[in-house]
mmCIF file of C-alpha atoms in Angstrom:
data_model
loop_
_atom_site.group_PDB
_atom_site.id
_atom_site.type_symbol
_atom_site.label_atom_id
_atom_site.label_comp_id
_atom_site.label_asym_id
_atom_site.label_seq_id
_atom_site.Cartn_x
_atom_site.Cartn_y
_atom_site.Cartn_z
ATOM 1 C CA ARG A 1 16.453 41.287 -27.509
ATOM 2 C CA ALA A 2 18.904 40.437 -30.194
ATOM 3 C CA GLU A 3 19.445 37.105 -28.199
ATOM 4 C CA PRO A 4 16.842 36.230 -25.775
ATOM 5 C CA GLU A 5 17.270 33.053 -23.089
ATOM 6 C CA ALA A 6 15.201 30.430 -24.016
ATOM 7 C CA SER A 7 13.263 30.558 -20.983
ATOM 8 C CA MET A 8 11.834 34.184 -22.065
ATOM 9 C CA GLU A 9 11.377 33.047 -25.460
ATOM 10 C CA TYR A 10 9.238 30.140 -24.414
ATOM 11 C CA LEU A 11 7.194 32.076 -22.191
ATOM 12 C CA LEU A 12 6.369 34.630 -24.632
ATOM 13 C CA LEU A 13 5.905 32.456 -27.632
ATOM 14 C CA ALA A 14 3.908 29.547 -25.552
ATOM 15 C CA ASN A 15 1.466 31.950 -24.089
ATOM 16 C CA ARG A 16 0.719 33.479 -27.701
ATOM 17 C CA ALA A 17 0.229 30.127 -29.153
ATOM 18 C CA ILE A 18 -2.107 29.079 -26.525
ATOM 19 C CA ALA A 19 -3.689 32.555 -26.778
ATOM 20 C CA THR A 20 -4.113 31.983 -31.208
ATOM 21 C CA TYR A 21 -5.247 28.120 -30.442
ATOM 22 C CA LEU A 22 -8.313 30.087 -28.317
ATOM 23 C CA THR A 23 -9.410 32.428 -31.264
ATOM 24 C CA GLY A 24 -10.131 29.020 -33.640
ATOM 25 C CA ASP A 25 -6.951 29.239 -35.488
ATOM 26 C CA HIS A 26 -5.582 25.648 -34.295
ATOM 27 C CA ASP A 27 -3.515 25.316 -37.514
ATOM 28 C CA GLY A 28 -1.241 28.326 -36.710
ATOM 29 C CA ALA A 29 -1.613 27.473 -33.168
ATOM 30 C CA LEU A 30 -0.214 24.021 -33.730
ATOM 31 C CA SER A 31 2.441 25.277 -35.923
ATOM 32 C CA GLU A 32 3.948 27.608 -33.408
ATOM 33 C CA TRP A 33 3.537 25.142 -30.420
ATOM 34 C CA HIS A 34 5.490 22.393 -32.009
ATOM 35 C CA GLY A 35 7.806 24.571 -33.367
ATOM 36 C CA LEU A 36 9.159 25.691 -29.491
ATOM 37 C CA ASP A 37 10.129 21.898 -28.884
ATOM 38 C CA HIS A 38 13.262 22.809 -29.493
ATOM 39 C CA VAL A 39 13.380 26.158 -27.282
ATOM 40 C CA VAL A 40 11.809 24.174 -24.470
ATOM 41 C CA MET A 41 14.534 22.077 -24.570
ATOM 42 C CA GLN A 42 17.349 24.738 -24.201
ATOM 43 C CA ILE A 43 15.675 26.054 -21.009
ATOM 44 C CA ALA A 44 18.461 26.271 -18.635
ATOM 45 C CA TYR A 45 16.750 27.048 -14.907
ATOM 46 C CA THR A 46 15.381 23.984 -12.627
ATOM 47 C CA THR A 47 11.988 24.462 -14.013
ATOM 48 C CA ARG A 48 13.442 23.034 -17.284
ATOM 49 C CA ALA A 49 11.532 19.747 -16.209
ATOM 50 C CA PHE A 50 8.393 21.439 -15.614
ATOM 51 C CA ALA A 51 8.345 23.099 -19.222
ATOM 52 C CA ILE A 52 9.113 20.329 -20.843
ATOM 53 C CA ARG A 53 6.320 17.772 -19.365
ATOM 54 C CA ARG A 54 4.014 20.716 -19.479
ATOM 55 C CA HIS A 55 4.821 21.197 -23.355
ATOM 56 C CA GLU A 56 4.454 17.488 -24.185
ATOM 57 C CA LEU A 57 1.179 17.088 -22.300
ATOM 58 C CA LEU A 58 -0.084 20.466 -23.801
ATOM 59 C CA GLY A 59 0.566 19.396 -27.301
ATOM 60 C CA GLU A 60 -1.454 16.473 -26.843
ATOM 61 C CA VAL A 61 -4.374 18.816 -25.570
ATOM 62 C CA LEU A 62 -3.870 20.812 -28.406
ATOM 63 C CA ASP A 63 -3.277 18.129 -31.638
ATOM 64 C CA LYS A 64 -7.073 17.139 -30.541
ATOM 65 C CA ARG A 65 -8.387 20.895 -31.704
ATOM 66 C CA SER A 66 -11.100 20.867 -29.628
ATOM 67 C CA VAL A 67 -12.920 23.950 -28.820
ATOM 68 C CA MET A 68 -12.027 25.102 -25.409
ATOM 69 C CA ALA A 69 -13.369 27.946 -22.972
ATOM 70 C CA PRO A 70 -9.883 29.899 -22.018
ATOM 71 C CA LEU A 71 -10.439 28.699 -18.108
ATOM 72 C CA ALA A 72 -10.957 25.093 -18.987
ATOM 73 C CA LEU A 73 -7.765 25.189 -21.434
ATOM 74 C CA ASP A 74 -5.694 26.956 -19.128
ATOM 75 C CA GLY A 75 -6.763 24.416 -16.231
ATOM 76 C CA VAL A 76 -6.772 21.173 -18.258
ATOM 77 C CA LEU A 77 -3.636 20.023 -16.545
ATOM 78 C CA VAL A 78 -4.322 20.932 -13.297
ATOM 79 C CA ASP A 79 -7.818 20.713 -12.667
ATOM 80 C CA ASP A 80 -8.043 17.053 -12.322
ATOM 81 C CA GLY A 81 -5.771 16.989 -9.242
ATOM 82 C CA ARG A 82 -3.086 15.317 -11.075
ATOM 83 C CA GLN A 83 0.452 16.424 -9.638
ATOM 84 C CA GLU A 84 2.907 15.390 -12.547
ATOM 85 C CA VAL A 85 6.016 16.510 -10.863
ATOM 86 C CA GLY A 86 5.067 17.309 -7.501
ATOM 87 C CA PRO A 87 2.672 19.790 -5.742
ATOM 88 C CA GLN A 88 4.314 22.701 -7.640
ATOM 89 C CA TRP A 89 2.424 21.265 -10.772
ATOM 90 C CA ARG A 90 -0.901 23.646 -10.036
ATOM 91 C CA VAL A 91 1.452 26.177 -10.969
ATOM 92 C CA HIS A 92 3.666 25.320 -13.718
ATOM 93 C CA GLY A 93 0.991 23.235 -15.243
ATOM 94 C CA ARG A 94 -1.470 25.969 -16.179
ATOM 95 C CA ALA A 95 -1.450 26.856 -20.265
ATOM 96 C CA PHE A 96 -1.127 30.241 -20.091
ATOM 97 C CA ARG A 97 2.550 30.800 -17.958
ATOM 98 C CA LEU A 98 2.164 33.790 -15.757
ATOM 99 C CA PRO A 99 5.322 33.752 -13.530
ATOM 100 C CA GLU A 100 7.209 36.234 -11.143
ATOM 101 C CA VAL A 101 8.266 39.269 -12.743
ATOM 102 C CA GLU A 102 11.222 39.387 -14.333
ATOM 103 C CA LEU A 103 13.895 41.973 -15.891
ATOM 104 C CA TRP A 104 15.975 40.908 -18.549
ATOM 105 C CA ARG A 105 18.565 43.956 -19.428
ATOM 106 C CA ASP A 106 20.455 43.921 -22.328
ATOM 107 C CA VAL A 107 24.231 45.012 -21.046
#
């Protein structure tokens, strides 16, 4: 799309940054992750607060440059039982965002 919504752009690029991190390219992943700081702030949906908090917390995890298994990284913000923004954190707090299928269409 010529002008993607911030939520779509963030979803795709944040997942790519996490995947890049897992390959061991921590510098590339961190550059991409921190480049999304302004994108997450532009999300217009009610899930914006979840996305911002998740982005901040995962940024702190990624900044440590630890080698982690994919499942460990995916659950790093939820497996300890925390509820950052309520019980829905179990879904929104995962490193990989796999939301419901959405349809975007250029008109």
